Short mmCIF file of C-alpha atoms in Angstrom, two decimals:
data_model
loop_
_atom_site.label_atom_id
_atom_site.label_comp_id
_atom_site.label_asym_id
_atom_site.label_seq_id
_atom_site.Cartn_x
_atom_site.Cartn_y
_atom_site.Cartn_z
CA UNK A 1 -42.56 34.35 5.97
CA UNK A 2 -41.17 35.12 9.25
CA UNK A 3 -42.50 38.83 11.03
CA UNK A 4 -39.67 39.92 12.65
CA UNK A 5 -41.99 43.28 13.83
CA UNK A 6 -43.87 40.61 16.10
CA UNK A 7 -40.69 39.00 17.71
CA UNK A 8 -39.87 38.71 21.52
CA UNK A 9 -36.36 40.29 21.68
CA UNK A 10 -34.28 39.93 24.95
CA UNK A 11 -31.24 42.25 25.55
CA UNK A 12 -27.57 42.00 24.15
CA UNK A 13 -26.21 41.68 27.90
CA UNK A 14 -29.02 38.71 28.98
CA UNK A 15 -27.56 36.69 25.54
CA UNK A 16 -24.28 37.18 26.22
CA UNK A 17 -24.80 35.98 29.67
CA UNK A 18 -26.29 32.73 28.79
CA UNK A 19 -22.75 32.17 26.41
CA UNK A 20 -20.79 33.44 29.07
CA UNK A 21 -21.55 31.13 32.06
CA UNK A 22 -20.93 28.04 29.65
CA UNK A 23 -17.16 29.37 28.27
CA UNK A 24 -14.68 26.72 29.11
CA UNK A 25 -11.89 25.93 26.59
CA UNK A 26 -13.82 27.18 23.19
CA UNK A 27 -12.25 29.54 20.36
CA UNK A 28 -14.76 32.72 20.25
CA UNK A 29 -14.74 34.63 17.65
CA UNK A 30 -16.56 37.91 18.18
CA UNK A 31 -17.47 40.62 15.99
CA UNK A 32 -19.20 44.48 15.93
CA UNK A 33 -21.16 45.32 18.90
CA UNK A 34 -21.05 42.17 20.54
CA UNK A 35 -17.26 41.83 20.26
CA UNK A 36 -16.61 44.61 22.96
CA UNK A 37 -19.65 43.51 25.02
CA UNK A 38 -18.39 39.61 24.98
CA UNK A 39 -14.97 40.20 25.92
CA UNK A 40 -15.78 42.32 28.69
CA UNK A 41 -18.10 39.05 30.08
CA UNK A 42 -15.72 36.40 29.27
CA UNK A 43 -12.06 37.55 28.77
CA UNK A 44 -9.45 34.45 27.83
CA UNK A 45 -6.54 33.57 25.93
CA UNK A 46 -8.79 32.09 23.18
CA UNK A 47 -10.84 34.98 22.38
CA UNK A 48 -10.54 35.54 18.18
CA UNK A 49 -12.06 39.04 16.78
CA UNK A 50 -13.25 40.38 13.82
CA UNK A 51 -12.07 43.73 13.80
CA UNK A 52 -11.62 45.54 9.99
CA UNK A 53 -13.25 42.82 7.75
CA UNK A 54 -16.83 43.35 8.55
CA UNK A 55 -18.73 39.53 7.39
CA UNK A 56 -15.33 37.37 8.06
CA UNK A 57 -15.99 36.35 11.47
CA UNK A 58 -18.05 33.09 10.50
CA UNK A 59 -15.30 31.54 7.26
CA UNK A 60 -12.22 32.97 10.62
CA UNK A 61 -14.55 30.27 12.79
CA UNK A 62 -14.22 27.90 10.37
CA UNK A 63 -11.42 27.98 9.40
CA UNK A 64 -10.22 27.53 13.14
CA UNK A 65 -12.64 24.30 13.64
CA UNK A 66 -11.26 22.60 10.82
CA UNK A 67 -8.20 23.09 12.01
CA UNK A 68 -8.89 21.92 15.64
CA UNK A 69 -11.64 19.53 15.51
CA UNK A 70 -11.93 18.74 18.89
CA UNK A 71 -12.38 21.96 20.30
CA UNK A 72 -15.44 23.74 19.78
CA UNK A 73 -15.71 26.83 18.38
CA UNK A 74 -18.38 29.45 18.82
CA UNK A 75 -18.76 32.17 16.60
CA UNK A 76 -20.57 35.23 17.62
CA UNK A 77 -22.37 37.19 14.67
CA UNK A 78 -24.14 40.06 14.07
CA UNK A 79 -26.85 40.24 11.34
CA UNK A 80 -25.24 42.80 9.10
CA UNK A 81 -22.37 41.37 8.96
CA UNK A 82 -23.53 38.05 8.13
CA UNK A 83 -25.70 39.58 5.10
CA UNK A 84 -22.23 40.72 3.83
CA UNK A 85 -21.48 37.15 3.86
CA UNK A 86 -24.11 34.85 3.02
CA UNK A 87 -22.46 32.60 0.82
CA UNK A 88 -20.61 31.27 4.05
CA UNK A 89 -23.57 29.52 5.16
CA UNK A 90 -23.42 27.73 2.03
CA UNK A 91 -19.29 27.03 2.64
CA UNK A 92 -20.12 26.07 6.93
CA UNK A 93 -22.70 23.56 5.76
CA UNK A 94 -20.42 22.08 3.39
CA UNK A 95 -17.41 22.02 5.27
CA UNK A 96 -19.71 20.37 8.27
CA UNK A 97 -17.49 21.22 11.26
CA UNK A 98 -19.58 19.56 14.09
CA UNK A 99 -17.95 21.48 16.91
CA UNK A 100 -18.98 24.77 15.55
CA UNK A 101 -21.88 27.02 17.17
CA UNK A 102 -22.79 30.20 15.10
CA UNK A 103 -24.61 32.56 17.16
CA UNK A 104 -26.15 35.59 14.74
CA UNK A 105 -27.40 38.27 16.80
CA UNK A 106 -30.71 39.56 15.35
CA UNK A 107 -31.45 43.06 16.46
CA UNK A 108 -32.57 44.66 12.89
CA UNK A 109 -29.81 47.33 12.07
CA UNK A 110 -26.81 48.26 11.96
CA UNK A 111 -25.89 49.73 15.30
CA UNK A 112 -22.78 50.99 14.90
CA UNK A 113 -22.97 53.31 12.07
CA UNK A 114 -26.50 54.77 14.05
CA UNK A 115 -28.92 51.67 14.26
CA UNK A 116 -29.87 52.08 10.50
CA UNK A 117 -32.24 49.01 9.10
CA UNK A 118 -31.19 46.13 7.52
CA UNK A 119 -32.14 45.27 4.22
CA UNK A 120 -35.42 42.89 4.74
CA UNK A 121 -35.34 44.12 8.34
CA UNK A 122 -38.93 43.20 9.04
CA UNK A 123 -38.88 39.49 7.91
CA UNK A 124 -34.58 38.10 7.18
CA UNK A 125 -34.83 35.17 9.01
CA UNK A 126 -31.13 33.35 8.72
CA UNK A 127 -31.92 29.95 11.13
CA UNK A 128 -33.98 29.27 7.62
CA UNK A 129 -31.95 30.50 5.65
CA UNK A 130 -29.28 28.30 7.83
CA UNK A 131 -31.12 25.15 7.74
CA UNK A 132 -31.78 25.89 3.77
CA UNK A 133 -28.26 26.27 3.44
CA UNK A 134 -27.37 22.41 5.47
CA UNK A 135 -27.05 23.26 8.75
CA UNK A 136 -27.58 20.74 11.30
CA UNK A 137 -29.20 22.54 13.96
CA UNK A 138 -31.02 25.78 13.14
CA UNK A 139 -33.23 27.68 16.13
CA UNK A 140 -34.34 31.20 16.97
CA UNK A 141 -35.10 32.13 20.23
CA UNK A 142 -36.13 35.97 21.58
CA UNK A 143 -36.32 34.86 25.86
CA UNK A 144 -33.33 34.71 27.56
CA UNK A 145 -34.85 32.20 29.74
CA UNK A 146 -35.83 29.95 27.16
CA UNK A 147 -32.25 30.02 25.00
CA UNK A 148 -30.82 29.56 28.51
CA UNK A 149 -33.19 26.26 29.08
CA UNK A 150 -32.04 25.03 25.36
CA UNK A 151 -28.22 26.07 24.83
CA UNK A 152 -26.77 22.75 26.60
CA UNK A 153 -28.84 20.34 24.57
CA UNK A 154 -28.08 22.15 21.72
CA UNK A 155 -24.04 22.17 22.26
CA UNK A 156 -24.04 18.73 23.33
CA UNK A 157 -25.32 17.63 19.72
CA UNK A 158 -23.07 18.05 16.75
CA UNK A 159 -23.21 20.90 14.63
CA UNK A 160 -22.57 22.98 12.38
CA UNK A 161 -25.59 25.12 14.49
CA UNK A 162 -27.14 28.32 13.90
CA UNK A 163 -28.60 29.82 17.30
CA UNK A 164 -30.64 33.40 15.99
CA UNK A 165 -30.99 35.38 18.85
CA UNK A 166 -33.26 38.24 18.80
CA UNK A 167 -32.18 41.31 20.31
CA UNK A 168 -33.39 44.71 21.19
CA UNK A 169 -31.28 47.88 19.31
CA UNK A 170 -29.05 49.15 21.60
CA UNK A 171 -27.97 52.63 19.91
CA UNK A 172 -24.02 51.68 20.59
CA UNK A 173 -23.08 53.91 17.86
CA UNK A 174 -19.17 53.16 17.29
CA UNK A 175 -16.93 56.63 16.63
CA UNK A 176 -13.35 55.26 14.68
CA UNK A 177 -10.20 56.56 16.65
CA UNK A 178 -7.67 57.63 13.91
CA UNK A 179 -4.92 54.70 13.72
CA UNK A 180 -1.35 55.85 14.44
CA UNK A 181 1.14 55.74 11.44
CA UNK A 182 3.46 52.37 12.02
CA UNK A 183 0.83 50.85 14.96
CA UNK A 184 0.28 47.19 15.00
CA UNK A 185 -3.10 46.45 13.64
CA UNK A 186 -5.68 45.08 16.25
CA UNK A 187 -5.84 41.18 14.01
CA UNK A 188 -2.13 41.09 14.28
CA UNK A 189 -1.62 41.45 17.87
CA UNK A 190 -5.05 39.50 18.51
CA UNK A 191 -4.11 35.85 16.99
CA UNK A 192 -0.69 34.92 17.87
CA UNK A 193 -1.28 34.22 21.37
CA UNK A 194 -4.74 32.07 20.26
CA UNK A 195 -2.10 30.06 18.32
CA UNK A 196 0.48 30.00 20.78
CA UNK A 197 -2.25 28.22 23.31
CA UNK A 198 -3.78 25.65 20.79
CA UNK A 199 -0.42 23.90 20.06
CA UNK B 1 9.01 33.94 -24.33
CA UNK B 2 5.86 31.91 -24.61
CA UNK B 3 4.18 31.00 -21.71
CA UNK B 4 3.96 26.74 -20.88
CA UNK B 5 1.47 24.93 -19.82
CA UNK B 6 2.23 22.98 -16.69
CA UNK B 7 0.78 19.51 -16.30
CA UNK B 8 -1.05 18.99 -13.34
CA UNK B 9 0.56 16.39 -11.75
CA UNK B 10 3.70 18.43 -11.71
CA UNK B 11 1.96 21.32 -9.68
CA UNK B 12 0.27 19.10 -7.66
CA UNK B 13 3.55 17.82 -6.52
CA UNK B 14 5.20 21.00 -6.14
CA UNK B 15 2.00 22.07 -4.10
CA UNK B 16 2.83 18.47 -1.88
CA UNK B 17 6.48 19.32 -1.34
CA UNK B 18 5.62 22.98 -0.12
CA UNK B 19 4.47 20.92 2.69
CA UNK B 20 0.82 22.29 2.02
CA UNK B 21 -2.44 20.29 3.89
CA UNK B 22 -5.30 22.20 2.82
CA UNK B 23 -6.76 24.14 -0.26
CA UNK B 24 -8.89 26.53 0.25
CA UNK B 25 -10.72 27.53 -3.43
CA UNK B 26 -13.34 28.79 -5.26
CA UNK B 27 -12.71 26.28 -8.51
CA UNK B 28 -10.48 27.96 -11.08
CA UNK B 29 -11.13 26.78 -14.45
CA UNK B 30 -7.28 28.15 -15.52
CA UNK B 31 -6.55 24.96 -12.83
CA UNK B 32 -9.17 22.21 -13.81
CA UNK B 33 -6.75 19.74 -14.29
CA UNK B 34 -5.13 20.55 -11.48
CA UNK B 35 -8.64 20.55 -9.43
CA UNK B 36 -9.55 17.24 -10.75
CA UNK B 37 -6.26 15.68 -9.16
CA UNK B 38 -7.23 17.46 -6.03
CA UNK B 39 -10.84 16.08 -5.76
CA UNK B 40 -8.69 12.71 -5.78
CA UNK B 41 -6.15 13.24 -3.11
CA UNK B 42 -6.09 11.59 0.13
CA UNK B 43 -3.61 13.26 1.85
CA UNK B 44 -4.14 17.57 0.77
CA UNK B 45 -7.51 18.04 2.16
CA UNK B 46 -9.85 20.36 -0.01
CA UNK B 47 -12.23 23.44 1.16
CA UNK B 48 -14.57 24.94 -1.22
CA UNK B 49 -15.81 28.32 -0.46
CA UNK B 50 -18.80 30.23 -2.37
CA UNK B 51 -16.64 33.94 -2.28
CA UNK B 52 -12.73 34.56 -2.48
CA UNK B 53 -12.93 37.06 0.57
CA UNK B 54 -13.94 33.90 2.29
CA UNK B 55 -11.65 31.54 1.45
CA UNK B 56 -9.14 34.52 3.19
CA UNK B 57 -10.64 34.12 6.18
CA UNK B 58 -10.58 30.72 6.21
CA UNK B 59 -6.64 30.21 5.49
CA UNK B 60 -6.55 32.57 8.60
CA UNK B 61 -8.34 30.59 10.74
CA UNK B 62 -6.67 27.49 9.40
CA UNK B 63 -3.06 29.15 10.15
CA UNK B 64 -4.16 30.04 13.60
CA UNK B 65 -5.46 26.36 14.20
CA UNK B 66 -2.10 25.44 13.24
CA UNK B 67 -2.45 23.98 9.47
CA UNK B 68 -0.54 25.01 6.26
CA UNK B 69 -3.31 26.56 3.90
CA UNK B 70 -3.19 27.26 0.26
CA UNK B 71 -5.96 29.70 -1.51
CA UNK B 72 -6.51 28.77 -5.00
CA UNK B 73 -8.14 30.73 -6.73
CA UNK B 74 -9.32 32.63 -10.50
CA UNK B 75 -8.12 36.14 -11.16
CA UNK B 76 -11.44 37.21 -10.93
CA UNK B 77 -11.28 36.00 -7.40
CA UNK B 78 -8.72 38.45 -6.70
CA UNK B 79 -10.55 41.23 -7.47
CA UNK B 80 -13.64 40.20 -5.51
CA UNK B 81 -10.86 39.27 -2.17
CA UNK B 82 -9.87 42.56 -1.83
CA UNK B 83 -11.15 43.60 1.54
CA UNK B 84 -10.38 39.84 3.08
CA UNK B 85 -6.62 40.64 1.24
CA UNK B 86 -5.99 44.06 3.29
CA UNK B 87 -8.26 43.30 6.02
CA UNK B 88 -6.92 39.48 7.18
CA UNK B 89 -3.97 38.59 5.39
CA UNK B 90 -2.21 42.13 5.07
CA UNK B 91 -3.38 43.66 8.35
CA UNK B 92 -3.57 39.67 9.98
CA UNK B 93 -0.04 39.46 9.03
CA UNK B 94 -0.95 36.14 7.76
CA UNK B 95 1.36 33.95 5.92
CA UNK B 96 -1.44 33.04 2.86
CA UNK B 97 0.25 31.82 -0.21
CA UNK B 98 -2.53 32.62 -2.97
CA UNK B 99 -2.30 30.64 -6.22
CA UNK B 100 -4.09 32.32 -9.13
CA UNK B 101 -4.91 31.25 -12.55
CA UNK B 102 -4.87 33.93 -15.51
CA UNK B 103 -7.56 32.84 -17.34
CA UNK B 104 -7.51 34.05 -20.48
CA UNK B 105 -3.90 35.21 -20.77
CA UNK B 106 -2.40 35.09 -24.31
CA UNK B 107 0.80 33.39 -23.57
CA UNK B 108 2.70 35.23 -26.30
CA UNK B 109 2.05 38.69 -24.14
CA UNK B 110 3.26 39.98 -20.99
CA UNK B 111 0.15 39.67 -18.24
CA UNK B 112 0.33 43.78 -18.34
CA UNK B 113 -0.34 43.76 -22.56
CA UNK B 114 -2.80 41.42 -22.31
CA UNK B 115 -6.14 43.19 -23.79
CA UNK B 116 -8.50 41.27 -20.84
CA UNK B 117 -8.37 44.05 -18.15
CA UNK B 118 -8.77 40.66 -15.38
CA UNK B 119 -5.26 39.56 -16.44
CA UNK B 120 -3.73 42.88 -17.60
CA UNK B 121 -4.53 44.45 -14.20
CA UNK B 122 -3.80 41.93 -11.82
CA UNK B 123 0.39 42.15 -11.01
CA UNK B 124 -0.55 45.74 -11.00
CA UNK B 125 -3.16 45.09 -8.01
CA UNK B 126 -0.76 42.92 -6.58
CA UNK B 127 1.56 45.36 -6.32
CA UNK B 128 -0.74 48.31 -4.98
CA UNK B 129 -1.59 45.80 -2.22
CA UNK B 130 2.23 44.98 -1.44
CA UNK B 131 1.75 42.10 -2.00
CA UNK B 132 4.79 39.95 -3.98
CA UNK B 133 3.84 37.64 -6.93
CA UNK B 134 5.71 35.22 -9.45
CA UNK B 135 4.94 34.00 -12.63
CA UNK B 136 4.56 30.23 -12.99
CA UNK B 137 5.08 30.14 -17.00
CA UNK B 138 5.81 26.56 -17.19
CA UNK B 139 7.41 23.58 -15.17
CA UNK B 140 11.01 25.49 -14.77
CA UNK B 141 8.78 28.11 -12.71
CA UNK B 142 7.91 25.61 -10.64
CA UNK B 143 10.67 25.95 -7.71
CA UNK B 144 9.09 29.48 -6.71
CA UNK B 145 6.20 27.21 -5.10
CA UNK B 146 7.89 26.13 -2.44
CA UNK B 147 10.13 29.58 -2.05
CA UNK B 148 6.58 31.13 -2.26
CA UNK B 149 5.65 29.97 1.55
CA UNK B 150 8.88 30.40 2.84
CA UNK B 151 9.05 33.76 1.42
CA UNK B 152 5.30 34.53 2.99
CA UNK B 153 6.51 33.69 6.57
CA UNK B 154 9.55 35.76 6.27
CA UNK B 155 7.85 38.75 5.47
CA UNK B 156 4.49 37.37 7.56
CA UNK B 157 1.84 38.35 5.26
CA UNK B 158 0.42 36.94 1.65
CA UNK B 159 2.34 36.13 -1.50
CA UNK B 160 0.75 35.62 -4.73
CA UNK B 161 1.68 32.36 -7.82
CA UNK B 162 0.13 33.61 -11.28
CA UNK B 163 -0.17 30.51 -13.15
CA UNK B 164 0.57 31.58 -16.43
CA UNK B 165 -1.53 29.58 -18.79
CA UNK B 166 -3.84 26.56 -18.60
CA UNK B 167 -2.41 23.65 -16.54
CA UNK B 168 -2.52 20.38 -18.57
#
């Protein structure tokens, strides 16, 4: 069983930097905390977001790599919301999209509601539960320096991959706005342009 | 009215001419027959998902990617696709044309007097959700297919076929 209390953990900003100086011409998808911090580092006309359907990011990813198989698509997770979808592991490994790159960060809670634990905090491991699941590639890494040293081998081979990236809690504790009656929800105004660019 | 079954190959073709190139399901056993034909086909390509909220997602991403997606899917499935439903395809604005199967329907009853709370409740769902349905009760139903996706870019969200009773 894996001891996630033991774990090296780098910071949210040093993985996101790693992703950032390899973004070319991929579909990201982004979600939660790492959403705001990813578009910030790498803002493009192919940046997808999960915003209001906490767990979808991964089945929007593949969805978009079946659709566009030769153009890789990287999906950026957090760990609560992949617990609220597990079964996509099961439906990514089945599907098999090889230009698709899951990234699950691993910090341990759920950070924007206050940083409260995840359920098997202390030992979910989901590159095995990735790898259990059919994945082709499954690997954790807590260094920055070492993910850095192992993220081009690992996109040139075909996927589906799971990178788990451990990170430290960051406290980003997310306050709603209220949404004004008759505004344009954030998914709508998000994907047309993505579509617009991959015809 | 009684309810008819619809043979598969007759919703399969329906499902071709609505110009449809993937289906994205969690296996409906309302729609074996129709799944079987599916399994078989070389040209509609088929996507199985282990949830309903996922197979949402995934008709999203296939829309975005530039395909034409259909969910099909088990009543039950609707109930569990909720937050994908409001979340994706309502909020998304998505264009998702959702085929469900009443399992379980008695054909001699309107869905809403049916005594299985899964069927009786479902146009009433539908409805909260604003999202439009039509009742596929037998071959002559079969036209709203095609009108279905049509009708789901007009309005640029989701639009829901209720297959009335076991496809043959």
């Amino acid at each position: 069983m894996t001891d996630n209390t033991a774990v090296q953990r780098m910071s949210l900003d040093a993985a996101l930097d790693v992703l950032a100086r390899r973004r070319e011409q991929q579909v990201v998808v982004g979600t939660m905390t790492a959403n705001g911090a990813w578009r910030q580092k790498s803002p493009h006309d192919l940046n997808l977001a999960c915003i209001g359907f906490m767990g979808g990011a991964s089945t929007l990813g593949l969805g978009v790599a079946l659709s566009q198989p030769d153009r890789d698509v990287w999906v950026i997770d957090g760990d609560g919301s992949l617990m609220m979808q597990l079964g996509s592991l099961g439906t990514i490994a089945g599907a098999a999209p090889t230009n698709f790159l899951h990234i699950v960060i691993h910090n341990g809670v759920y950070e924007t509601s206050g940083s409260q634990p995840l359920p098997s905090q202390q030992q979910v491991d989901f590159a095995r539960m990735a790898e259990g699941a059919g994945y082709a590639q499954t690997v954790s890494f807590g260094d920055a320096e070492e993910f850095d040293s192992a993220i081009d081998e690992l996109l040139a081979a075909d996927g589906p991959t799971l990178v788990q990236l451990y990170t430290r809690p960051e406290d980003r504790f997310y306050s709603a706005r209220p949404t004004p009656p008759g505004s344009t929800p954030a998914l709508a105004r998000i994907w047309p342009p993505v579509a617009e660019a991959l015809k | 009215m009684t309810a008819q079954s619809i043979p598969a190959d007759q919703l399969l073709a329906a499902i071709r001419g609505a110009g449809v190139q993937d289906v994205v399901l969690v296996p409906d056993t309302h729609q074996r027959t129709v799944l079987d034909l599916l399994m078989d086909d070389e040209e509609i390509r088929t996507i199985h998902c282990s949830t309903e909220d996922e197979a949402v997602a995934v008709s999203a991403g296939l829309i975005i990617g530039g395909r034409r997606p259909m969910m099909q899917i088990q009543h039950a499935g609707l109930y569990a696709s909720v937050n994908n439903l409001r979340g994706v395809a309502l909020d998304g604005h998505f264009p998702i044309v959702l085929l469900i199967g009443l399992l379980g329907r008695d054909p001699e009853l309107e869905p809403e007097q049916d005594g299985s709370s899964m069927v009786r409740l479902c146009r009433p769902l539908l409805e909260t959700l604003d999202i439009p349905s039509h009742l596929l009760d037998g071959p002559d139903d079969l036209h709203h297919v095609a009108k279905a996706f049509d009708e789901a870019a007009e309005r640029n969200g989701p639009v829901a076929l209720l297959v009335g009773t076991t496809t043959s």
